[in-house]
Coordinates of C-alpha atoms in Angstrom, one line a residue:
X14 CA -22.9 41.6 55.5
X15 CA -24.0 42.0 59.5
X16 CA -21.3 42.2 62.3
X17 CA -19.9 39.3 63.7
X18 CA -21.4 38.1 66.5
X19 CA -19.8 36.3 69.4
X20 CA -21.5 34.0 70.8
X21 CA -23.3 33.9 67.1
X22 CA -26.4 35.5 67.1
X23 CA -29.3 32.7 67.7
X24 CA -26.2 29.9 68.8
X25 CA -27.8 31.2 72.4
X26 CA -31.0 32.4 73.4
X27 CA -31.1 35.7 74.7
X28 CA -33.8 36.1 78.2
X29 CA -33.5 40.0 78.3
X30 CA -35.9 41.1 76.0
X31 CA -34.1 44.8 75.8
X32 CA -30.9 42.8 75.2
X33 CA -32.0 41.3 72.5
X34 CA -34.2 43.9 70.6
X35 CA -30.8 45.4 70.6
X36 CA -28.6 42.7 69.4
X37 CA -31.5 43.0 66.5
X38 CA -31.2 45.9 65.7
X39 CA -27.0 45.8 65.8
X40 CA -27.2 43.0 63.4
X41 CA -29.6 44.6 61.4
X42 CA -27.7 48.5 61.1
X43 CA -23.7 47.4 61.2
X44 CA -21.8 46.1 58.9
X45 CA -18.9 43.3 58.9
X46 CA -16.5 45.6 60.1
X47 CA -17.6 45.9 63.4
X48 CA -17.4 42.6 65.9
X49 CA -20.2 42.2 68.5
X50 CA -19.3 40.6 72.2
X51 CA -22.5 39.8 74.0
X52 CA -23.1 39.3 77.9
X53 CA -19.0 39.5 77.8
X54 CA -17.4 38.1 81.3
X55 CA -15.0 40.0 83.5
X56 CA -13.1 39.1 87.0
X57 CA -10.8 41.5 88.9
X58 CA -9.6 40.8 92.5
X59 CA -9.7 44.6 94.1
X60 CA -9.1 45.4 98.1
X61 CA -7.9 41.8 98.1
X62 CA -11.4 40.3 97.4
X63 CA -12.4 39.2 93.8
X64 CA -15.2 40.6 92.0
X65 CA -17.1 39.5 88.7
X66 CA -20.0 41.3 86.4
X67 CA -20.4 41.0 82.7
X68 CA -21.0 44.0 80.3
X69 CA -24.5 43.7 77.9
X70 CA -22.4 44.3 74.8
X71 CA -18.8 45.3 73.9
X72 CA -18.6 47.0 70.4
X73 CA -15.1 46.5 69.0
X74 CA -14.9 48.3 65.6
X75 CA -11.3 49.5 64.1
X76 CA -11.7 52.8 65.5
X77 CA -11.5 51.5 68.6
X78 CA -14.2 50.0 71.3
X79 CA -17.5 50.8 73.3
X80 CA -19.2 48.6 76.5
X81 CA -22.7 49.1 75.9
X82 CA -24.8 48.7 79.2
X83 CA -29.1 48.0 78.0
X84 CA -31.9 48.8 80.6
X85 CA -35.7 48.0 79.6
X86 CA -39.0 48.4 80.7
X87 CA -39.7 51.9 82.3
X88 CA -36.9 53.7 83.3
X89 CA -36.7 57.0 85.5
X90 CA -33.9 59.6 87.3
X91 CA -34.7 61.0 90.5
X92 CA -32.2 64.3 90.8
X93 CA -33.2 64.6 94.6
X94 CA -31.3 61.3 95.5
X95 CA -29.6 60.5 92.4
X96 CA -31.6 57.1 91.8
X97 CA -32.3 54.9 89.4
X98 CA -35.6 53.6 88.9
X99 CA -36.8 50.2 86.6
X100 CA -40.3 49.9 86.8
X101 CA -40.3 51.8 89.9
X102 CA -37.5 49.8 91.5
X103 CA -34.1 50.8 92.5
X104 CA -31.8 50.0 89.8
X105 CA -28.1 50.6 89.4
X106 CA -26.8 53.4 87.8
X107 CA -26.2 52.1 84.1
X108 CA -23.8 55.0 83.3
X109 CA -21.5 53.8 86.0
X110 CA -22.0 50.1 85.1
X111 CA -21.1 51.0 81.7
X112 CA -17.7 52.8 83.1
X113 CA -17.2 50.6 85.5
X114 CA -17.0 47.7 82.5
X115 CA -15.2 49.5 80.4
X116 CA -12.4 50.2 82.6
X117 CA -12.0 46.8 84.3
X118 CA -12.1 45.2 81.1
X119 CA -9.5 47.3 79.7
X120 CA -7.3 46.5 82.3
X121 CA -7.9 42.9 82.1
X122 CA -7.0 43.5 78.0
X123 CA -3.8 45.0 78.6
X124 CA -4.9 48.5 78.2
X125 CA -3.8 50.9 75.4
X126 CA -4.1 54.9 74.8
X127 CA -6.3 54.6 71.9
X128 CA -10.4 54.8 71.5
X129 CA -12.5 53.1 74.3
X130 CA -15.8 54.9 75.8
X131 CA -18.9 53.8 76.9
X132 CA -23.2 54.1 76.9
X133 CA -26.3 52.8 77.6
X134 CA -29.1 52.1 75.6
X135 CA -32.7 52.2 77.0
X136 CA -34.9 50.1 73.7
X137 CA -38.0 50.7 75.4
X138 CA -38.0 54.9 76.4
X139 CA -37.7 58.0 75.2
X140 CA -35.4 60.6 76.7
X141 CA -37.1 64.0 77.7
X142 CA -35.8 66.6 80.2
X143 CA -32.2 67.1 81.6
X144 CA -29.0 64.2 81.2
X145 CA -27.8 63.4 85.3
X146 CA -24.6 64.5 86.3
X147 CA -22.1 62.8 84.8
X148 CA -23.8 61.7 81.4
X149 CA -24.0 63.8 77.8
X150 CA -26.3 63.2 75.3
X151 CA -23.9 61.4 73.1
X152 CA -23.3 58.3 75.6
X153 CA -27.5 57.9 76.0
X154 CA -29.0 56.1 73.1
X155 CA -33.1 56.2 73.8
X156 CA -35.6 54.1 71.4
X157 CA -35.4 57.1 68.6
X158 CA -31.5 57.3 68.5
X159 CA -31.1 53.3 67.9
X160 CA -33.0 54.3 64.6
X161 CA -30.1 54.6 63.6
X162 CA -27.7 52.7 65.7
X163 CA -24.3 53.3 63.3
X164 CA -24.3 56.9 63.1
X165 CA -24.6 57.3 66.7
X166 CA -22.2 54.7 67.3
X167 CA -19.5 56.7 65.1
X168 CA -20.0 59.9 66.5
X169 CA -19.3 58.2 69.9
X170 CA -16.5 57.0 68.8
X171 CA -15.5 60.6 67.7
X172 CA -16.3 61.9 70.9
X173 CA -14.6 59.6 73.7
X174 CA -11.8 59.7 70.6
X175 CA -10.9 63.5 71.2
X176 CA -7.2 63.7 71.9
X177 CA -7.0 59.8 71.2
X178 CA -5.1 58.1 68.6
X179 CA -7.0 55.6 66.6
X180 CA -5.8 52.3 66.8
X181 CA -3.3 50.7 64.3
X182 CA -4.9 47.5 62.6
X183 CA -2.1 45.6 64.4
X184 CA -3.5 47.2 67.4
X185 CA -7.0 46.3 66.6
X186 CA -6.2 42.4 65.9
X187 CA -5.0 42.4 69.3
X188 CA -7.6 43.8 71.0
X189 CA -10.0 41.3 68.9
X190 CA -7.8 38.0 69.8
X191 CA -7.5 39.4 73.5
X192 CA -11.4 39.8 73.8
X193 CA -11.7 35.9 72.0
X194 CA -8.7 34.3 73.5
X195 CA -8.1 31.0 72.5
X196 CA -8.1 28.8 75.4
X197 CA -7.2 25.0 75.1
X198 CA -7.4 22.8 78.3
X199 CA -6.0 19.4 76.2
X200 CA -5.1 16.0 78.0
X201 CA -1.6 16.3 80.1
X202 CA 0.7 13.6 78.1
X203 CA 2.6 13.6 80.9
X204 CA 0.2 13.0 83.8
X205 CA -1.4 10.0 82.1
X206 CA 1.2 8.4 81.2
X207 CA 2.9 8.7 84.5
X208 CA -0.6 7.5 86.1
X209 CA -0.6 4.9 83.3
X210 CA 2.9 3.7 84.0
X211 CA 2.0 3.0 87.5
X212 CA -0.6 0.9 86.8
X213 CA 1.2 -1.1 84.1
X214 CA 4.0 -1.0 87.2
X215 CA 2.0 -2.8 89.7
X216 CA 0.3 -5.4 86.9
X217 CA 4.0 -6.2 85.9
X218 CA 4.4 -7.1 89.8
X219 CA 1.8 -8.8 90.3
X220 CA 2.4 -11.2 87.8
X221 CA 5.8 -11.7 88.8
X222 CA 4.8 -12.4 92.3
X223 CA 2.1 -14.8 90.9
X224 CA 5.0 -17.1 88.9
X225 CA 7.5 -17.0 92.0
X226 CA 6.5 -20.7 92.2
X227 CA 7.9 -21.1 88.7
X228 CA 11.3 -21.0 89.9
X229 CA 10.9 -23.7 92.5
X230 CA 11.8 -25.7 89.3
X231 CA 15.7 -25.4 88.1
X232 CA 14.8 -25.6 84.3
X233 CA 12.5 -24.2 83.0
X234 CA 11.0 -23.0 79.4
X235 CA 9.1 -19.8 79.5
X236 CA 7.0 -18.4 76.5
X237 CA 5.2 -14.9 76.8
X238 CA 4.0 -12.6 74.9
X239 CA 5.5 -9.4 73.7
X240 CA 4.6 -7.2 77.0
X241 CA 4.3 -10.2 79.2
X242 CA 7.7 -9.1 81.5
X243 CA 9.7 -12.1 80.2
X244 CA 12.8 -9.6 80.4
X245 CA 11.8 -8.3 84.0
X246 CA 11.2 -11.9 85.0
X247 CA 14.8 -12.9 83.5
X248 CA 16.4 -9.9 85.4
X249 CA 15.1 -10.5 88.9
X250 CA 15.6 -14.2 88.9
X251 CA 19.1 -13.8 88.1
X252 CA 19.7 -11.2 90.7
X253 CA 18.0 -13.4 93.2
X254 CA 20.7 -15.8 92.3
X255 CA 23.2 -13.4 92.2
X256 CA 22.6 -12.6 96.1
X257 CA 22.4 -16.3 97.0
X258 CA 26.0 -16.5 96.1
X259 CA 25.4 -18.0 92.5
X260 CA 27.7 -16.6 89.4
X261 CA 24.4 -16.2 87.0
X262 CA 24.8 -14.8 83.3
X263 CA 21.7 -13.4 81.6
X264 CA 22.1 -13.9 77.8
X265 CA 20.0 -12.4 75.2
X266 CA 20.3 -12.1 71.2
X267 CA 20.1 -7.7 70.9
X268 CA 23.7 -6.0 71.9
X269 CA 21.7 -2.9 73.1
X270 CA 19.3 -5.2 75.3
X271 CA 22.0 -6.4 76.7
X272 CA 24.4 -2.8 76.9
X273 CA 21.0 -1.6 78.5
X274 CA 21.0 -4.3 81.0
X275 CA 24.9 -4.2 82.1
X276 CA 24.3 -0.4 82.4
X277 CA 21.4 -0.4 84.3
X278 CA 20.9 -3.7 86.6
X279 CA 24.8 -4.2 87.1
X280 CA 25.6 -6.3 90.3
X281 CA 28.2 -8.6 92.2
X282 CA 28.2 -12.2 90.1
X283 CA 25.3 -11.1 87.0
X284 CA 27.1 -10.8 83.7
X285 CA 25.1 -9.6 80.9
X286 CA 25.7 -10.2 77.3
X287 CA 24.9 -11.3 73.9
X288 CA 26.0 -14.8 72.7
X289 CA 28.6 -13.3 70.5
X290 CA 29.7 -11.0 73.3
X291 CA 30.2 -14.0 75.3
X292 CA 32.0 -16.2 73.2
X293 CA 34.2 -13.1 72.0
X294 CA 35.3 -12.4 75.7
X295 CA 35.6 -15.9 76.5
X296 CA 37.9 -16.4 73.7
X297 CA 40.1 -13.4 74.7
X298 CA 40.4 -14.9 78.2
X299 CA 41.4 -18.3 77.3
X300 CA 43.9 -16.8 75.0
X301 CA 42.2 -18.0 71.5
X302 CA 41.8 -15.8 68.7
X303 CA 38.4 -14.7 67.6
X304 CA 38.6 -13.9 64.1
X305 CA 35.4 -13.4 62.1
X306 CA 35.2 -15.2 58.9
X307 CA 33.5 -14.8 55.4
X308 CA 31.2 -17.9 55.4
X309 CA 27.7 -17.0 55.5
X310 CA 27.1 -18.9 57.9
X311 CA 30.3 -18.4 60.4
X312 CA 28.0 -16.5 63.4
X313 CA 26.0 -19.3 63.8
X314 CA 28.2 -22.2 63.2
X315 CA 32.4 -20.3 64.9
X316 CA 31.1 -18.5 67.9
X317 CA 29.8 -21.6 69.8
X318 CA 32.6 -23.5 68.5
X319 CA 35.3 -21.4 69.9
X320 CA 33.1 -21.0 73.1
X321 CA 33.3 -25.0 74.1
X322 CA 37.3 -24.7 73.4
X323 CA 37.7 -21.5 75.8
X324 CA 35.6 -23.5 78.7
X325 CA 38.0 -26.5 78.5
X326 CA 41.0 -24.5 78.4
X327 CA 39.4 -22.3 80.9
X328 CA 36.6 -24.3 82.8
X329 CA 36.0 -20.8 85.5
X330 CA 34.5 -19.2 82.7
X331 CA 31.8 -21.1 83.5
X332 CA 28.5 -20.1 85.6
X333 CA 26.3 -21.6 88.1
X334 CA 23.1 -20.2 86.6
X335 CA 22.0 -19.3 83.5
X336 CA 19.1 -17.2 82.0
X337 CA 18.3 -16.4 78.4
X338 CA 15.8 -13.9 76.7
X339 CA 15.2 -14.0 73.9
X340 CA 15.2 -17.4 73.2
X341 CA 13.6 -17.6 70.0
X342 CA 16.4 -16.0 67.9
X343 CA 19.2 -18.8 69.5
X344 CA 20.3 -21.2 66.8
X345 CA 20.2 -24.7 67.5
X346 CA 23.9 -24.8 67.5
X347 CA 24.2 -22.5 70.4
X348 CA 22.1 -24.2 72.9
X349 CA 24.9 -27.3 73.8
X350 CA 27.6 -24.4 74.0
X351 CA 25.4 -22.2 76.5
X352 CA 24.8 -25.4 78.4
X353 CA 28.0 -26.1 78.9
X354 CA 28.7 -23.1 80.8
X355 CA 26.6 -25.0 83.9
X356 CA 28.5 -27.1 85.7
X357 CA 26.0 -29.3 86.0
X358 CA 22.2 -30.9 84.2
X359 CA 20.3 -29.6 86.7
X360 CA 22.0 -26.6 87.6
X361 CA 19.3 -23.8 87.4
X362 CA 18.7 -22.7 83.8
X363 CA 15.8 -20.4 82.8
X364 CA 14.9 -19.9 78.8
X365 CA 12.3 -17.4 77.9
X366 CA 11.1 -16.6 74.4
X367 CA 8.3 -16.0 71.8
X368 CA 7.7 -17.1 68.6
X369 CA 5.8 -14.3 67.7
X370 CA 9.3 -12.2 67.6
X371 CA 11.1 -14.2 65.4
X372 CA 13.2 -11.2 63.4
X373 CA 15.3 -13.8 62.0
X374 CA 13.1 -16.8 61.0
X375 CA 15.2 -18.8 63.1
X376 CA 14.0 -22.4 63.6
X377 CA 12.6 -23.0 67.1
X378 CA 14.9 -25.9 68.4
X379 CA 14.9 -25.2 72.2
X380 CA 16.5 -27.6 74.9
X381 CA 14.1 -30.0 76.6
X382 CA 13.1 -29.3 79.7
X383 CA 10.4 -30.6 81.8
X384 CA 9.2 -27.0 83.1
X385 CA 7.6 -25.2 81.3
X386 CA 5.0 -22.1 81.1
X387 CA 3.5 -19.8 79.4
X388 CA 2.5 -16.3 80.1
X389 CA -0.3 -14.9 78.1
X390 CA -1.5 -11.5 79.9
X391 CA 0.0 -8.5 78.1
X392 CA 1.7 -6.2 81.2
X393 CA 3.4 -3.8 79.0
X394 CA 1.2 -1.9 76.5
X395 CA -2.2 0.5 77.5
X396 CA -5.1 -1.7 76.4
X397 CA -5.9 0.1 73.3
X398 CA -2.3 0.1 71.7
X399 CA -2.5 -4.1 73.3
X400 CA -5.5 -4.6 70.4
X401 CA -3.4 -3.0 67.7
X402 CA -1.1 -5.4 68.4
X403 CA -3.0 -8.1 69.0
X404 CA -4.2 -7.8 65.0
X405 CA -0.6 -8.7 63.7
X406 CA -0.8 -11.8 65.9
X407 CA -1.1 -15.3 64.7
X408 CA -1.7 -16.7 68.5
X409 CA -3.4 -13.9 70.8
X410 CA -2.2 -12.6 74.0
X411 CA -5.0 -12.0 76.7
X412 CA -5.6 -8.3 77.5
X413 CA -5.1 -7.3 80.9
X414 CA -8.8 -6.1 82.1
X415 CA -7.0 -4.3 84.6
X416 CA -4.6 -1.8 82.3
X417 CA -5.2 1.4 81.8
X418 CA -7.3 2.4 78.6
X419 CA -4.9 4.5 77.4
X420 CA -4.9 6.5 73.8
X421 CA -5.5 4.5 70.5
X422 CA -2.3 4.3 68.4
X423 CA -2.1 6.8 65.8
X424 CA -1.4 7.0 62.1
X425 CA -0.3 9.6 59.5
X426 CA 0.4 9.1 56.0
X427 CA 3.0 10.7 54.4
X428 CA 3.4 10.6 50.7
X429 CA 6.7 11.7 50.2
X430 CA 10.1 12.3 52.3
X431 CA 9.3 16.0 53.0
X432 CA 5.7 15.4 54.2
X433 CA 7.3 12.3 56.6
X434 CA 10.1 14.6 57.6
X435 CA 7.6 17.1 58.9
X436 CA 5.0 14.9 60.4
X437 CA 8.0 13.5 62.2
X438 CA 9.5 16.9 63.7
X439 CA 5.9 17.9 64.6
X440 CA 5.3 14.4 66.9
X441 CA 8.4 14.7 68.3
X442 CA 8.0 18.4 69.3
X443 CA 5.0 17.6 70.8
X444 CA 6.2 14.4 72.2
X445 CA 9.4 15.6 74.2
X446 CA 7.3 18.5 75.0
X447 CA 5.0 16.7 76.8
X448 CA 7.1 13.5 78.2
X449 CA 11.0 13.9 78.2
X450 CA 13.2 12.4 75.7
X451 CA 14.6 9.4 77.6
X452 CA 10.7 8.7 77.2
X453 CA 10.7 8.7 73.5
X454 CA 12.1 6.4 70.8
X455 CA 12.0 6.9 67.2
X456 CA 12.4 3.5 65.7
X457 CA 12.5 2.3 61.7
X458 CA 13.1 -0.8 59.8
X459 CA 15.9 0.9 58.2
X460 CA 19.3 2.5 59.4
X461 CA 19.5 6.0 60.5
X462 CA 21.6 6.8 56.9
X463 CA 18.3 5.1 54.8
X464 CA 15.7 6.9 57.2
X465 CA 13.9 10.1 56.6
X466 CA 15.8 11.4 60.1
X467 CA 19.0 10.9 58.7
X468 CA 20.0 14.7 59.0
X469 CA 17.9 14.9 62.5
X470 CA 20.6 16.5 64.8
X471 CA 18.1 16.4 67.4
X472 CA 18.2 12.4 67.9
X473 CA 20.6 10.2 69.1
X474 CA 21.8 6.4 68.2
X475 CA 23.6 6.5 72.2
X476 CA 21.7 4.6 74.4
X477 CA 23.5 5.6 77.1
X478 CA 22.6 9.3 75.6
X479 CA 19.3 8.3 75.7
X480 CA 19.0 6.9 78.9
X481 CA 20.7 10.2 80.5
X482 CA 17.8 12.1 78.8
X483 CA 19.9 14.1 75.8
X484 CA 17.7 13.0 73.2
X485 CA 15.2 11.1 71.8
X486 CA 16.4 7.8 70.3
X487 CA 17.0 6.8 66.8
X488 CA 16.7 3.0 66.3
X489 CA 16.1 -0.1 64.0
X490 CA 13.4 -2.3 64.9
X491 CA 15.5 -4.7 65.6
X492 CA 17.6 -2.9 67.4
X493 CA 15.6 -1.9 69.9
X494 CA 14.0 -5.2 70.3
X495 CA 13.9 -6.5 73.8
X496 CA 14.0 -2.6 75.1
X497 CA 10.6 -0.4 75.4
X498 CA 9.7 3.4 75.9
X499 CA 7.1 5.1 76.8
X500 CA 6.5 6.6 73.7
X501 CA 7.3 5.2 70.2
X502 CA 7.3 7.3 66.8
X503 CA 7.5 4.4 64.2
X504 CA 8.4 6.3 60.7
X505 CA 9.4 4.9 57.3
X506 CA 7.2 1.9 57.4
X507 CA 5.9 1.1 53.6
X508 CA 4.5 -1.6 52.3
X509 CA 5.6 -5.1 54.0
X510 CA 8.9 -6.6 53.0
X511 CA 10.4 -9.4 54.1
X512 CA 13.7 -7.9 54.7
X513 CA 13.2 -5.6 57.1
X514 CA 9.3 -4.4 57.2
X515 CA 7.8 -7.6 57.3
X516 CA 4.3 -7.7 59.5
X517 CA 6.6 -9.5 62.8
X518 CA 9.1 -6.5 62.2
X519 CA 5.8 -3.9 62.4
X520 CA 4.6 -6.0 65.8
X521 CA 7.9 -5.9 67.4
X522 CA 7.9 -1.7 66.4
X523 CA 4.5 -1.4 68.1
X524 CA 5.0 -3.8 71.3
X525 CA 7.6 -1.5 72.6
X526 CA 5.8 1.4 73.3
X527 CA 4.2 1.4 76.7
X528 CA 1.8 4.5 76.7
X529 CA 1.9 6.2 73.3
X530 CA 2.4 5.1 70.3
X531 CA 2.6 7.2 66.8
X532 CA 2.7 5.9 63.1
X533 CA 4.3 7.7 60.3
X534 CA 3.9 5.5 56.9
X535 CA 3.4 5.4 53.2
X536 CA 1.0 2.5 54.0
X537 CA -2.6 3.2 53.3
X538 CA -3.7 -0.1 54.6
X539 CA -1.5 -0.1 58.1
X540 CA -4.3 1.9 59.9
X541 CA -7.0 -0.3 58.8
X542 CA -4.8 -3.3 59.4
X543 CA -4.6 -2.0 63.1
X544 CA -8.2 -1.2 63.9
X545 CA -7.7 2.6 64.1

């Protein structure tokens, strides 16, 4: 077998024609155990100025390693000036090219005490009369010696080896992985999504600027699509009736939505809460108990109940705005309760939703108000994780032309526990390597205990954990609904189910993630289903 060759020998043509009648002849005479660099590139910055050359050939053999310099056409010495001639023009000395190679490039390899020399080889001449200062016969290879290329090439070795250990093989595979370094120059995660996020930023703006004529109106139904910043919108209209002096409540359906909200938007007159936080504190002001019963049906039927008894034993527990997200998982018995919190028909009221979310197959039975809208343009996801989505949608949302591109979602199949345990510890490492691990949520149809991260350590079920950056996040689907993260790792997805993987469980899962998004499923037909 010939030596390897790096680059491979024909992969690039070679001008010199000396260079490569010797790369020829190299490939032709030695055998696998040698490794051939050709035209290799060094730098060094010396006196403060940098300085960069190449070497014709580096030899690296487990002996140890020769820079071979190659001169053609018709070469001569003149003694009386100590000048090289190539076809009688001044040429640089090769010997001290060669030298000058070998030494710089040693340094730039991290140097060792073991076998390193150097030569020049001169295809086209023979060598007749006295070696220059400076040179023996050993380090000059003329168009007779590279006859037979290998046997010069190890007694070389020997000689420049006197007093030299040879180098172990561990020292040898350094040398070879320092002279082919593997360098990687791969997308930075975290520079495009933070460029990514800004745009998304400034969409999300504008098309909350765009609907402030919206709220001219005091009631008002809202449907958007996943992504369209219904919660956004929800949030700053009640804060811009929390500074007019209003008491506003934002309600929603998902306890960490709304734990999120309280811990992050928090303000003089905005409540946040769930509709069974609400009712449970109201009942514990007005003094009634709030005892949870076994009928199947006691959450949707009690709760609003006991919330119209605590307002007329305690009418200030009312507001003077309200504004709900989530709208679409309300039951109709809650709406007359929530209403009643106003003090009045036409005191402001705000209702956003979409039916497309519907965890709970909750019948749509929304109050009716005159206002209404709907927002279509998807401000949320890149556009290429949008179109995924957009394929588990029975009504479309509009892509925003002006998003960024972003990176197409990907998917991994596991066939087994193990395999999913380890594609989801190798995303994640790379993940919260990349981004941070407030950025990153890992979310499931299941709980934690029925999840293939159930002895994860390195997650956390906190949100306020999260949201300080200890960890990455460990979620249901429907936990985390309402919430979003930059980057989503969506693991334990099989086949659909209705109970807890059903195809509007799988949208939800892929609408929160902003900038990256990362599939992890027994599903063989999920990535087709997607697009990707």
């Amino acid at each position: 077998m010939p030596p390897r060759f790096c680059p491979p020998l024909g992969s690039l043509p070679i001008d010199v024609k000396s260079e490569a009648t010797v790369a020829r002849l190299l490939n032709e005479q030695l055998g696998p155990e040698w490794a051939v660099f050709h035209s290799y590139p060094w730098l060094t910055s010396r006196s403060g100025r940098m300085e960069q050359g190449e070497s014709d050939f580096v030899l690296l053999h487990a002996r140890g390693l020769i820079v071979l310099e190659v001169k053609g056409g018709r070469i001569s010495y003149d003694p009386d000036t100590r000048e090289w001639n190539q076809n009688q023009h001044w040429m640089k000395d090769p010997f001290d090219q060669a030298s000058k190679g070998m030494h710089l490039l040693w340094g730039q390899l991290g140097g060792s005490d073991f076998v390193r020399g150097y030569a020049a080889a001169f295809p086209g001449c023979r060598f007749v009369g006295s070696l220059p200062p400076g040179v023996v016969r050993s380090i000059l290879l003329d168009a007779e010696d590279l006859k037979s290329l290998e046997t010069r090439l190890h007694q070389m070795l020997a000689d420049w080896g006197q007093g030299r250990p040879a180098p172990t093989k561990a020292e040898s595979e350094r040398l070879r992985k320092a002279l082919l370094p593997r360098c990687q120059l791969i997308p930075d995660l975290h520079h495009e999504v933070s460029d990514e996020e800004r745009v998304l930023h400034t969409l999300t703006r504008v098309q909350m600027d765009t609907l402030a004529g919206l709220f001219s109106m005091n009631r008002v139904l809202i449907q958007g699509v996943a992504g369209s910043g219904k919660t956004l919108l929800a949030v700053q209209r009640a804060t811009d009736l929390a500074q007019q002096g209003m008491k506003a409540l934002f309600l929603c359906y998902n306890k960490n939505l709304a734990q999120d909200l309280r811990a992050s938007q928090a303000r003089e007159n905005l409540d946040f809460y769930t509709f069974h936080e609400l009712c449970h504190r109201s009942c514990q002001l007005a003094g009634l108990p709030f005892e949870v019963g076994e009928a199947s049906d006691w959450w949707d039927v009690t709760p609003p109940e006991l919330l119209m008894e605590a307002l007329e034993r305690r009418p200030d527990l009312g507001y003077d705005a309200l504004l709900v997200d989530e709208g679409q998982d309300f039951r109709s018995t809650w709406w007359v309760a929530a209403l009643s919190l106003l003090p009045q028909e036409t005191s402001p009221c705000y209702i956003f939703y979409d039916p497309e979310q519907n965890l709970y197959k909750t019948e749509l039975d929304l109050p009716n108000f005159a206002g209404r809208f709907v927002l279509r343009q998807n401000c949320r996801n890149t556009q290429k994780i949008a179109r995924s989505c957009q394929r588990l949608q029975s009504d479309k949302s509009d892509l925003q032309s002006q998003a960024p591109e972003g990176r197409a979602p990907q998917v991994a199949m596991a066939t087994d526990p193990l395999e999913a345990l380890r594609l989801v510890k190798a995303h994640l490492a790379e993940l919260v390597g990349s981004l941070t691990p407030q950025s990153v949520a890992v979310l499931s149809p299941y709980s934690r205990t029925k999840s293939v991260c159930a002895e994860m350590e390195s997650l956390t079920v906190d949100l306020v954990a999260w949201r300080r950056g200890e960890a990455p996040l460990f979620s249901t689907i429907r936990g985390f609904k309402g919430l979003e993260a930059s980057a989503v790792l969506l693991v334990d997805v099989p086949e659909f189910d209705e109970k807890a993987a059903a195809k509007t469980d799988v949208y939800v899962a892929l609408t929160r993630a902003k900038n990256e998004l990362r599939i992890i499923t027994s599903n063989p037909g999920l990535a087709d289903l997607l697009g990707v």
